[in-house]
CSV table of C-alpha atoms and ligand atoms in Angstrom, one decimal:
chain,number,residue,atom,x,y,z
A,1,MET,CA,-5.2,-6.1,-8.5
A,2,GLU,CA,-8.1,-4.0,-6.9
A,3,LYS,CA,-6.8,-1.6,-4.5
A,4,ASP,CA,-7.7,-3.4,-1.5
A,5,MET,CA,-6.8,-6.2,-2.5
A,6,LEU,CA,-3.3,-4.8,-2.7
A,7,ILE,CA,-3.2,-4.3,0.6
A,8,GLN,CA,-4.5,-6.8,1.5
A,9,LYS,CA,-1.3,-8.6,-0.5
A,10,SER,CA,0.9,-6.6,0.3
A,11,LYS,CA,0.1,-7.9,4.5
A,12,ASP,CA,-0.1,-11.5,3.2
A,13,LEU,CA,3.0,-12.1,0.8
A,14,LEU,CA,5.7,-9.8,1.8
A,15,TRP,CA,8.2,-9.3,4.2
A,16,LEU,CA,9.3,-5.9,3.8
A,17,PRO,CA,12.9,-5.0,5.1
A,18,PHE,CA,14.2,-3.3,8.5
A,19,THR,CA,10.3,-3.6,9.7
A,20,GLN,CA,7.9,-5.7,12.2
A,21,MET,CA,5.5,-6.4,9.6
A,22,LYS,CA,2.8,-6.8,13.6
A,23,ASP,CA,2.7,-2.7,13.1
A,24,TYR,CA,2.2,-2.8,9.3
A,25,GLU,CA,-0.6,-4.5,9.4
A,26,GLU,CA,-1.9,-2.1,12.0
A,27,ASP,CA,-1.0,1.4,9.5
A,28,PRO,CA,-0.4,-0.3,5.4
A,29,LEU,CA,1.1,1.8,2.6
A,30,VAL,CA,1.4,0.8,-1.2
A,31,ILE,CA,3.1,3.5,-3.6
A,32,GLU,CA,1.5,3.9,-6.7
A,33,HIS,CA,3.2,6.7,-7.8
A,34,GLY,CA,5.7,9.4,-7.8
A,35,GLU,CA,5.6,12.9,-9.2
A,36,GLY,CA,8.6,15.0,-7.9
A,37,VAL,CA,9.1,15.3,-4.0
A,38,ARG,CA,5.3,13.4,-4.1
A,39,LEU,CA,4.8,10.0,-4.0
A,40,TYR,CA,1.3,8.6,-4.4
A,41,ASP,CA,-0.5,5.1,-2.4
A,42,THR,CA,-3.5,3.5,-4.1
A,43,GLU,CA,-5.7,5.5,-2.3
A,44,GLY,CA,-4.7,8.9,-4.2
A,45,LYS,CA,-2.9,10.2,-1.5
A,46,SER,CA,-0.4,12.4,-1.8
A,47,TYR,CA,2.8,12.5,0.6
A,48,TYR,CA,5.9,14.3,0.2
A,49,ASP,CA,8.6,12.4,0.1
A,50,GLY,CA,10.4,13.5,2.9
A,51,TYR,CA,13.0,10.7,3.2
A,52,SER,CA,14.4,10.5,-0.1
A,53,SER,CA,12.5,7.0,-0.8
A,54,LEU,CA,15.3,6.0,2.5
A,55,TRP,CA,18.5,9.0,1.3
A,56,LEU,CA,17.9,8.1,-2.6
A,57,ASN,CA,16.2,10.6,-4.3
A,58,VAL,CA,17.9,13.2,-5.5
A,59,HIS,CA,16.2,14.8,-8.4
A,60,GLY,CA,13.1,14.0,-7.3
A,61,HIS,CA,10.5,10.9,-8.9
A,62,LYS,CA,9.5,11.0,-12.3
A,63,LYS,CA,12.5,13.4,-13.7
A,64,LYS,CA,12.6,13.1,-17.2
A,65,GLU,CA,16.1,13.1,-18.3
A,66,LEU,CA,16.7,10.3,-16.1
A,67,ASP,CA,13.6,8.5,-17.4
A,68,ASP,CA,14.8,9.6,-21.2
A,69,ALA,CA,18.5,8.1,-19.8
A,70,ILE,CA,17.3,4.7,-19.7
A,71,LYS,CA,14.9,4.6,-21.7
A,72,GLU,CA,17.5,5.6,-24.2
A,73,GLN,CA,19.9,2.3,-22.7
A,74,LEU,CA,17.2,0.1,-23.3
A,75,GLY,CA,17.1,0.3,-27.2
A,76,LYS,CA,21.1,-1.0,-26.4
A,77,VAL,CA,21.1,-3.1,-24.5
A,78,ALA,CA,20.0,-3.9,-20.2
A,79,HIS,CA,21.8,-6.1,-19.2
A,80,THR,CA,25.2,-7.8,-19.3
A,81,THR,CA,27.9,-9.3,-17.4
A,82,LEU,CA,30.7,-7.2,-15.6
A,83,LEU,CA,33.1,-10.6,-15.1
A,84,GLY,CA,35.4,-10.1,-18.0
A,85,ALA,CA,33.6,-7.8,-20.2
A,86,ALA,CA,33.2,-3.7,-19.4
A,87,ASN,CA,30.4,-2.2,-20.7
A,88,ARG,CA,29.7,1.5,-22.5
A,89,PRO,CA,27.9,3.3,-19.9
A,90,ALA,CA,30.0,1.6,-16.9
A,91,ILE,CA,33.8,2.9,-18.0
A,92,GLU,CA,32.4,6.1,-19.1
A,93,LEU,CA,30.7,6.4,-15.7
A,94,ALA,CA,33.8,5.5,-14.1
A,95,GLU,CA,35.8,7.6,-15.6
A,96,ARG,CA,33.6,10.5,-14.7
A,97,LEU,CA,33.5,9.3,-10.4
A,98,ILE,CA,37.2,9.0,-10.7
A,99,ASP,CA,36.9,13.1,-12.0
A,100,LEU,CA,34.9,13.7,-9.0
A,101,THR,CA,36.4,12.2,-5.6
A,102,PRO,CA,39.7,12.9,-4.2
A,103,ALA,CA,42.6,12.6,-6.8
A,104,PRO,CA,44.6,9.8,-5.6
A,105,LEU,CA,41.3,7.4,-6.0
A,106,LYS,CA,41.5,5.8,-9.3
A,107,ARG,CA,39.9,2.4,-9.7
A,108,VAL,CA,36.2,1.4,-9.8
A,109,PHE,CA,34.4,-1.8,-8.4
A,110,TYR,CA,30.8,-1.6,-9.0
A,111,SER,CA,28.3,-3.6,-7.6
A,112,ASP,CA,24.4,-3.4,-6.4
A,113,SER,CA,23.9,-2.3,-3.3
A,114,GLY,CA,25.7,0.6,-0.4
A,115,ALA,CA,26.2,-3.4,1.8
A,116,GLU,CA,28.3,-4.5,-0.8
A,117,ALA,CA,30.3,-1.9,-2.0
A,118,VAL,CA,31.4,-1.8,2.2
A,119,GLU,CA,32.0,-5.6,2.2
A,120,ILE,CA,33.7,-5.5,-1.6
A,121,GLY,CA,35.6,-2.2,0.9
A,122,LEU,CA,37.3,-4.4,3.6
A,123,LYS,CA,38.0,-7.7,1.5
A,124,ILE,CA,40.4,-5.8,-0.6
A,125,ALA,CA,41.5,-3.7,2.0
A,126,PHE,CA,42.9,-7.0,3.5
A,127,GLN,CA,43.7,-9.1,0.4
A,128,TYR,CA,45.5,-5.7,-0.4
A,129,TRP,CA,48.3,-6.1,2.5
A,130,ARG,CA,47.8,-9.6,2.4
A,131,ASN,CA,48.8,-9.5,-1.5
A,132,LYS,CA,51.4,-7.1,-0.2
A,133,GLY,CA,52.7,-10.0,2.9
A,134,TYR,CA,51.9,-8.4,5.4
A,135,GLN,CA,50.0,-11.7,6.7
A,136,ASP,CA,49.0,-10.0,10.5
A,137,LYS,CA,46.5,-7.4,8.9
A,138,THR,CA,43.6,-8.2,9.3
A,139,LYS,CA,41.2,-6.2,11.7
A,140,PHE,CA,39.2,-3.2,11.1
A,141,VAL,CA,38.6,-0.3,13.7
A,142,THR,CA,34.8,1.2,13.5
A,143,VAL,CA,33.5,3.6,15.6
A,144,THR,CA,30.6,3.3,18.0
A,145,ASN,CA,27.9,4.0,16.5
A,146,GLY,CA,28.5,3.3,12.6
A,147,TYR,CA,26.7,1.9,10.1
A,148,HIS,CA,27.7,0.6,6.8
A,149,GLY,CA,24.7,-1.8,5.4
A,150,ASP,CA,23.3,-4.9,6.2
A,151,THR,CA,24.8,-8.0,5.5
A,152,VAL,CA,27.6,-10.3,7.7
A,153,GLY,CA,30.7,-7.9,6.7
A,154,ALA,CA,29.1,-5.3,7.0
A,155,ILE,CA,27.5,-5.4,10.4
A,156,SER,CA,30.6,-6.9,11.2
A,157,VAL,CA,32.1,-3.2,10.7
A,158,GLY,CA,28.3,-1.5,12.5
A,159,ALA,CA,28.2,-0.3,16.0
A,160,VAL,CA,24.9,0.5,16.6
A,161,ASP,CA,22.6,-2.1,20.1
A,162,ILE,CA,19.7,-2.4,18.4
A,163,PHE,CA,19.6,-3.6,14.7
A,164,HIS,CA,23.7,-5.8,15.7
A,165,THR,CA,23.9,-7.3,18.8
A,166,THR,CA,20.7,-10.5,17.7
A,167,TYR,CA,23.6,-11.7,15.0
A,168,LYS,CA,27.2,-11.1,17.5
A,169,PRO,CA,28.5,-15.2,17.2
A,170,LEU,CA,28.0,-14.1,13.6
A,171,MET,CA,29.7,-11.3,13.0
A,172,PHE,CA,33.5,-11.1,12.7
A,173,ASP,CA,35.2,-8.9,15.9
A,174,SER,CA,36.7,-6.1,15.0
A,175,TYR,CA,38.4,-2.6,16.8
A,176,LYS,CA,35.9,0.1,18.5
A,177,VAL,CA,36.8,3.0,19.0
A,178,PRO,CA,34.5,6.3,20.5
A,179,PHE,CA,32.8,8.2,18.2
A,180,PRO,CA,32.8,12.2,18.7
A,181,THR,CA,29.1,12.1,19.7
A,182,VAL,CA,29.0,16.1,21.1
A,183,TYR,CA,25.7,15.7,22.2
A,184,ARG,CA,24.9,14.0,25.4
A,185,ASN,CA,28.7,14.8,26.0
A,186,GLU,CA,30.3,15.2,29.4
A,187,LEU,CA,32.6,17.5,27.5
A,188,PRO,CA,30.9,20.9,26.8
A,189,ASP,CA,33.0,21.1,24.4
A,190,PRO,CA,33.6,19.6,20.3
A,191,VAL,CA,37.0,20.9,19.9
A,192,ASP,CA,37.6,18.6,23.4
A,193,VAL,CA,35.1,16.2,22.5
A,194,ARG,CA,37.2,16.0,18.4
A,195,ASP,CA,40.5,15.2,20.6
A,196,GLN,CA,39.8,13.0,23.3
A,197,ALA,CA,38.2,10.3,20.6
A,198,LEU,CA,41.1,11.2,18.8
A,199,ALA,CA,43.3,10.0,21.3
A,200,GLU,CA,41.7,7.4,21.6
A,201,LEU,CA,42.3,6.5,18.0
A,202,GLU,CA,45.8,7.2,18.0
A,203,THR,CA,46.1,5.7,21.4
A,204,MET,CA,43.8,2.4,19.4
A,205,LEU,CA,46.6,2.7,16.6
A,206,SER,CA,50.1,2.6,18.7
A,207,GLU,CA,48.8,-0.5,20.1
A,208,LYS,CA,47.3,-2.6,17.6
A,209,GLY,CA,48.2,-0.9,14.1
A,210,LYS,CA,50.3,-4.2,13.5
A,211,GLU,CA,46.9,-6.7,13.7
A,212,ILE,CA,44.8,-3.6,12.0
A,213,ALA,CA,43.9,-3.6,8.1
A,214,ALA,CA,41.9,0.1,7.3
A,215,VAL,CA,39.6,2.1,9.4
A,216,ILE,CA,36.3,2.2,8.1
A,217,MET,CA,33.8,5.0,9.3
A,218,GLU,CA,31.3,7.3,7.5
A,219,GLY,CA,32.3,10.5,6.1
A,220,MET,CA,31.4,13.6,8.1
A,221,VAL,CA,27.7,12.6,9.6
A,222,GLN,CA,26.7,8.7,10.8
A,223,GLY,CA,23.4,8.8,9.0
A,224,ALA,CA,21.4,5.3,10.7
A,225,GLY,CA,23.2,5.9,14.1
A,226,GLY,CA,21.5,7.9,14.5
A,227,MET,CA,22.3,12.0,12.5
A,228,HIS,CA,25.6,12.8,13.9
A,229,VAL,CA,27.9,15.4,12.3
A,230,MET,CA,31.6,15.0,13.1
A,231,PRO,CA,33.5,18.3,14.4
A,232,ASN,CA,35.8,19.6,12.9
A,233,GLY,CA,38.7,18.4,12.6
A,234,TYR,CA,38.0,15.1,13.5
A,235,LEU,CA,38.1,13.6,10.1
A,236,LYS,CA,42.0,14.8,8.6
A,237,GLY,CA,42.9,14.0,12.3
A,238,VAL,CA,41.4,10.0,11.8
A,239,LYS,CA,44.0,10.5,8.1
A,240,ASN,CA,46.7,12.0,9.4
A,241,LEU,CA,46.5,9.7,12.4
A,242,CYS,CA,45.8,5.9,8.9
A,243,LYS,CA,49.0,8.1,7.3
A,244,LYS,CA,50.9,7.6,10.3
A,245,HIS,CA,50.2,4.0,12.0
A,246,ASP,CA,50.3,2.4,8.2
A,247,VAL,CA,46.4,1.8,8.3
A,248,LEU,CA,44.7,2.4,5.0
A,249,LEU,CA,41.2,5.1,5.6
A,250,ILE,CA,37.6,3.7,4.7
A,251,VAL,CA,35.1,6.1,4.1
A,252,ASP,CA,31.8,5.2,4.0
A,253,GLU,CA,29.8,8.0,1.2
A,254,VAL,CA,26.9,5.5,0.6
A,255,ALA,CA,24.6,8.0,2.2
A,256,THR,CA,26.5,11.4,2.6
A,257,GLY,CA,27.6,11.0,-0.9
A,258,PHE,CA,26.7,13.2,-4.3
A,259,GLY,CA,26.1,16.9,-2.5
A,260,ARG,CA,24.3,15.3,0.3
A,261,THR,CA,25.6,17.1,3.1
A,262,GLY,CA,26.5,20.6,1.6
A,263,LYS,CA,29.9,19.2,-0.8
A,264,MET,CA,29.5,16.2,-3.5
A,265,PHE,CA,31.4,14.0,-1.0
A,266,ALA,CA,31.8,15.3,2.5
A,267,VAL,CA,35.6,13.7,3.0
A,268,GLU,CA,35.5,17.2,0.5
A,269,HIS,CA,35.1,19.1,4.3
A,270,GLU,CA,38.1,18.3,5.2
A,271,GLU,CA,40.4,17.4,1.8
A,272,VAL,CA,40.1,14.3,3.3
A,273,GLU,CA,41.3,11.5,0.8
A,274,PRO,CA,40.5,8.1,1.5
A,275,ASP,CA,42.3,4.8,0.4
A,276,ILE,CA,39.1,3.5,-0.1
A,277,MET,CA,35.8,5.2,0.0
A,278,MET,CA,32.1,3.3,-1.5
A,279,VAL,CA,29.6,5.2,-3.0
A,280,ALA,CA,25.4,5.0,-3.8
A,281,LYS,CA,22.3,5.5,-2.6
A,282,GLY,CA,22.3,8.8,-4.5
A,283,ILE,CA,24.2,7.8,-7.4
A,284,THR,CA,21.3,7.2,-9.8
A,285,GLY,CA,19.9,10.3,-8.5
A,286,GLY,CA,17.8,7.2,-6.4
A,287,TYR,CA,16.9,5.0,-9.2
A,288,LEU,CA,18.5,1.6,-9.8
A,289,PRO,CA,20.5,-0.3,-7.3
A,290,ILE,CA,24.6,1.3,-8.3
A,291,ALA,CA,27.0,1.0,-5.9
A,292,ALA,CA,30.9,1.7,-6.5
A,293,THR,CA,34.5,1.2,-4.0
A,294,LEU,CA,36.7,3.4,-5.5
A,295,THR,CA,40.5,2.2,-5.0
A,296,THR,CA,44.1,4.2,-5.1
A,297,GLU,CA,45.9,3.2,-7.5
A,298,GLU,CA,48.5,1.5,-4.9
A,299,ILE,CA,45.7,-0.8,-3.9
A,300,TYR,CA,44.7,-1.8,-8.0
A,301,LYS,CA,48.6,-2.4,-8.5
A,302,ALA,CA,48.8,-5.0,-5.6
A,303,PHE,CA,46.0,-7.4,-6.8
A,304,TYR,CA,48.5,-6.9,-10.3
A,305,ALA,CA,50.7,-10.0,-11.1
A,306,ASP,CA,50.0,-12.9,-12.8
A,307,TYR,CA,47.2,-15.7,-12.2
A,308,ALA,CA,49.7,-17.8,-10.6
A,309,GLU,CA,50.5,-16.3,-7.7
A,310,LEU,CA,46.6,-16.3,-6.5
A,311,LYS,CA,46.6,-12.2,-6.1
A,312,THR,CA,43.2,-12.3,-8.1
A,313,PHE,CA,40.3,-10.2,-6.2
A,314,PHE,CA,37.9,-13.2,-6.0
A,315,HIS,CA,34.6,-11.2,-5.7
A,316,GLY,CA,31.3,-10.7,-8.5
A,317,HIS,CA,28.1,-9.8,-8.9
A,318,SER,CA,26.0,-11.2,-11.3
A,319,TYR,CA,24.0,-7.7,-12.2
A,320,THR,CA,27.1,-5.5,-11.7
A,321,GLY,CA,28.3,-2.9,-14.0
A,322,ASN,CA,24.6,-2.8,-14.9
A,323,GLN,CA,23.9,-0.2,-18.4
A,324,LEU,CA,20.3,0.5,-17.0
A,325,GLY,CA,21.7,1.5,-14.2
A,326,CYS,CA,24.8,3.0,-15.4
A,327,ALA,CA,23.1,5.6,-18.1
A,328,ALA,CA,21.3,6.6,-15.3
A,329,ALA,CA,23.7,7.8,-12.6
A,330,LEU,CA,25.6,9.2,-15.6
A,331,ALA,CA,22.3,11.5,-16.6
A,332,ASN,CA,21.9,11.7,-12.5
A,333,LEU,CA,25.5,13.4,-12.7
A,334,ASP,CA,25.1,15.2,-16.2
A,335,ILE,CA,21.9,17.2,-13.9
A,336,PHE,CA,24.0,18.1,-11.8
A,337,GLU,CA,26.3,19.6,-13.7
A,338,LYS,CA,23.3,21.4,-15.9
A,339,GLU,CA,20.7,22.5,-12.7
A,340,ASN,CA,24.0,23.8,-11.1
A,341,VAL,CA,22.2,21.4,-8.2
A,342,MET,CA,25.3,21.8,-5.9
A,343,GLU,CA,24.5,25.7,-5.3
A,344,ASP,CA,21.1,25.3,-4.9
A,345,VAL,CA,21.9,22.6,-1.9
A,346,GLU,CA,24.0,25.2,-0.4
A,347,ARG,CA,20.7,27.8,-0.8
A,348,LYS,CA,18.1,25.4,0.7
A,349,THR,CA,20.3,24.0,3.3
A,350,ALA,CA,21.1,27.9,4.7
A,351,PHE,CA,17.4,28.2,4.3
A,352,VAL,CA,16.5,24.9,6.3
A,353,LYS,CA,18.9,26.1,8.7
A,354,GLU,CA,16.7,28.8,9.4
A,355,LYS,CA,13.3,27.1,9.4
A,356,LEU,CA,14.3,24.6,12.0
A,357,GLU,CA,14.7,27.6,14.0
A,358,ALA,CA,10.9,27.1,15.2
A,359,LEU,CA,11.7,23.4,15.6
A,360,LYS,CA,14.3,24.6,19.1
A,361,ALA,CA,12.2,25.5,20.8
A,362,LEU,CA,10.1,23.5,21.7
A,363,PRO,CA,9.6,22.0,24.9
A,364,HIS,CA,10.9,18.7,23.6
A,365,VAL,CA,13.0,19.1,20.4
A,366,GLY,CA,16.5,18.1,22.7
A,367,ASP,CA,19.4,18.4,19.6
A,368,ILE,CA,18.7,19.3,15.5
A,369,ARG,CA,22.2,18.0,13.7
A,370,GLN,CA,22.5,19.6,10.3
A,371,LEU,CA,24.8,18.6,7.4
A,372,GLY,CA,23.7,20.1,4.5
A,373,LEU,CA,20.2,18.4,3.4
A,374,MET,CA,20.8,15.8,6.1
A,375,VAL,CA,18.9,16.7,9.3
A,376,GLY,CA,18.4,14.4,12.3
A,377,ILE,CA,15.5,16.1,15.3
A,378,GLU,CA,15.6,14.5,18.7
A,379,LEU,CA,13.2,14.0,21.0
A,380,VAL,CA,14.1,14.2,24.4
A,381,LEU,CA,11.8,13.5,27.5
A,382,ASP,CA,13.4,16.1,29.0
A,383,LYS,CA,15.0,19.2,27.3
A,384,GLU,CA,17.4,20.2,30.2
A,385,THR,CA,18.9,16.1,31.9
A,386,LYS,CA,18.0,15.4,28.0
A,387,GLN,CA,17.1,12.6,29.0
A,388,PRO,CA,15.3,10.2,26.6
A,389,PHE,CA,11.4,9.3,26.3
A,390,PRO,CA,11.0,5.9,27.4
A,391,TRP,CA,12.5,3.5,24.4
A,392,VAL,CA,8.4,2.0,24.8
A,393,GLU,CA,6.4,5.3,24.0
A,394,ARG,CA,8.7,5.2,21.0
A,395,ILE,CA,7.9,8.3,20.3
A,396,GLY,CA,10.0,8.9,17.2
A,397,TYR,CA,7.5,6.5,15.1
A,398,GLN,CA,4.9,8.3,16.3
A,399,THR,CA,6.0,10.9,15.3
A,400,THR,CA,6.4,9.7,11.5
A,401,LEU,CA,3.1,8.0,11.8
A,402,GLU,CA,1.5,11.7,12.1
A,403,MET,CA,3.5,13.1,10.1
A,404,ARG,CA,2.0,10.8,7.4
A,405,LYS,CA,-1.4,11.4,8.4
A,406,LEU,CA,-1.1,14.7,7.6
A,407,GLY,CA,1.0,13.7,4.3
A,408,MET,CA,4.7,13.2,4.9
A,409,LEU,CA,6.7,10.3,5.0
A,410,SER,CA,9.5,9.7,6.6
A,411,ARG,CA,11.2,7.2,9.0
A,412,PRO,CA,12.5,7.2,12.4
A,413,LEU,CA,16.0,6.6,14.4
A,414,GLY,CA,15.1,5.7,17.4
A,415,ASP,CA,14.1,9.5,18.3
A,416,THR,CA,15.8,11.2,16.3
A,417,ILE,CA,13.3,11.9,12.6
A,418,VAL,CA,15.1,12.1,10.3
A,419,PHE,CA,14.6,14.7,7.5
A,420,MET,CA,16.6,14.5,4.7
A,421,PRO,CA,14.4,16.1,1.5
A,422,PRO,CA,15.0,15.6,-2.3
A,423,TYR,CA,17.4,18.3,-3.5
A,424,ALA,CA,14.9,19.1,-6.2
A,425,SER,CA,12.1,20.3,-3.6
A,426,SER,CA,11.3,24.1,-3.5
A,427,TYR,CA,11.2,26.3,-1.2
A,428,GLU,CA,7.3,25.9,-0.6
A,429,ASP,CA,8.0,22.0,0.0
A,430,LEU,CA,10.5,22.3,2.2
A,431,ASP,CA,8.6,25.3,4.7
A,432,ALA,CA,5.4,22.5,4.3
A,433,MET,CA,7.8,20.0,4.8
A,434,ILE,CA,9.5,21.9,8.2
A,435,SER,CA,5.3,22.6,9.3
A,436,ILE,CA,4.4,19.0,9.1
A,437,MET,CA,6.6,18.2,11.5
A,438,GLU,CA,6.1,20.7,13.3
A,439,GLN,CA,3.2,19.9,14.1
A,440,ALA,CA,3.2,16.1,14.6
A,441,ILE,CA,5.6,16.9,16.7
A,442,LYS,CA,3.4,18.7,18.8
A,443,GLU,CA,0.9,15.8,18.8
A,444,THR,CA,2.9,12.9,20.0
A,445,THR,CA,4.8,14.3,22.8
A,446,SER,CA,2.0,16.4,24.3
A,447,LYS,CA,-0.2,12.8,23.7
A,448,VAL,CA,2.7,10.9,25.2
A,449,LEU,CA,2.9,12.5,28.5
A,450,GLN,CA,-0.6,12.5,28.7
A,451,THR,CA,-0.7,9.1,29.3
B,1,PLP,C1,22.8,2.6,3.3
B,1,PLP,C2,23.9,2.4,3.7
B,1,PLP,C3,24.7,1.7,3.9
B,1,PLP,C4,24.1,-0.1,2.9
B,1,PLP,O1,23.4,0.9,1.6
B,1,PLP,P1,22.9,-0.2,0.9
B,1,PLP,O2,22.6,-0.3,-0.5
B,1,PLP,O3,21.2,0.2,1.7
B,1,PLP,O4,23.1,-1.4,1.4
B,1,PLP,C5,25.7,1.5,4.4
B,1,PLP,N1,26.7,3.0,4.6
B,1,PLP,C6,26.4,3.7,4.8
B,1,PLP,C7,26.6,4.9,5.2
B,1,PLP,C8,24.0,3.7,5.0
B,1,PLP,O5,23.9,5.0,5.0
């Protein structure tokens, strides 16, 4: 198809996720191919993949080892069902995942997206208590601004108002406790922010523990809620409270898993062992839709019984355990080992941190939050008072449009610019991307002030 026709048909035929199509029509973008950390549109213009194709990509695009692994698997079989039948790459990947994740996690339930992995985790937690004879433990506790995907179950434990308010009548109720957000907190010391948040959770669990199945939260960083990093000791504190009040802890590592925060999994920052953990996004290096929900053997055993006891986990998806995806995931994990990727992430994290200092000085950069190669840059109207820009200005969106002109792609979270480069970005790439963000921020913030 001619490139002009492609662009026209993208407007006429597609309905893009999380996209106001009226905006898209004004600034359409059709990606043609990728190479390393760059993407190319139909006009041949190149862009840095500054958001890792929405937080997925790890080793860059067209990574030879990943391409080869998929081709090799294609030579055997593309897909067979996991319903009642296993397959080789799914088994081999399960073993690797169990080795890499905290020790108590011993079972792997596959699915195709982060949201599905979350749905599965919620249903497992709910049915676990039921199978053990606790009929009342049916509720979930979540934290403000938490994000766990977009299906109805996942939004029911989500708490980002702009995404979730519309669907409230569809959602099941869950309890919410405050997330220890440090920026704009009345308490000046992160330790106090943490302790206050833990105290609220403690009150919740003391009062309602008997009806609560699980607490669910993201690992160390709230991603879609605005890139907020938990204060030290918070997640560990949550784990201890869950244990004390006999409530499961579910950690959603969909965004943070596979090295994004500087550890293979974010829970390692606090040596936390969740009862249930979800992984997706980076699992295949950003290649194919594989997700997994891991659980402890104790949880698994609560489902293991004679069929007539009806303790089976009645859940599954058509493409679960897809061989091509599992083969890509195995090759992805091999690259982590062969190329010492985690050491590389550590060095690049430090480099990015230093380079971002230059942005801190800008008059409208209110806060820069970073853990590993997961960064949020919050733009504010007034740095002193932390007053936001009027939301109708869409300063975040305008800034990413400007970045796009300058040759870098990302998507904002409100007024927070997301910087999540593929780990394979070179130091020059990282430097160039940070310069583009700096230039775009200067450009858009000065424009808004003039109008
Ligand atoms: C992206 C994300 C999800 C949803 O994953 P999908 O694959 O997009 O369904 C769930 N939880 C977190 C923390 C995420 O960042």
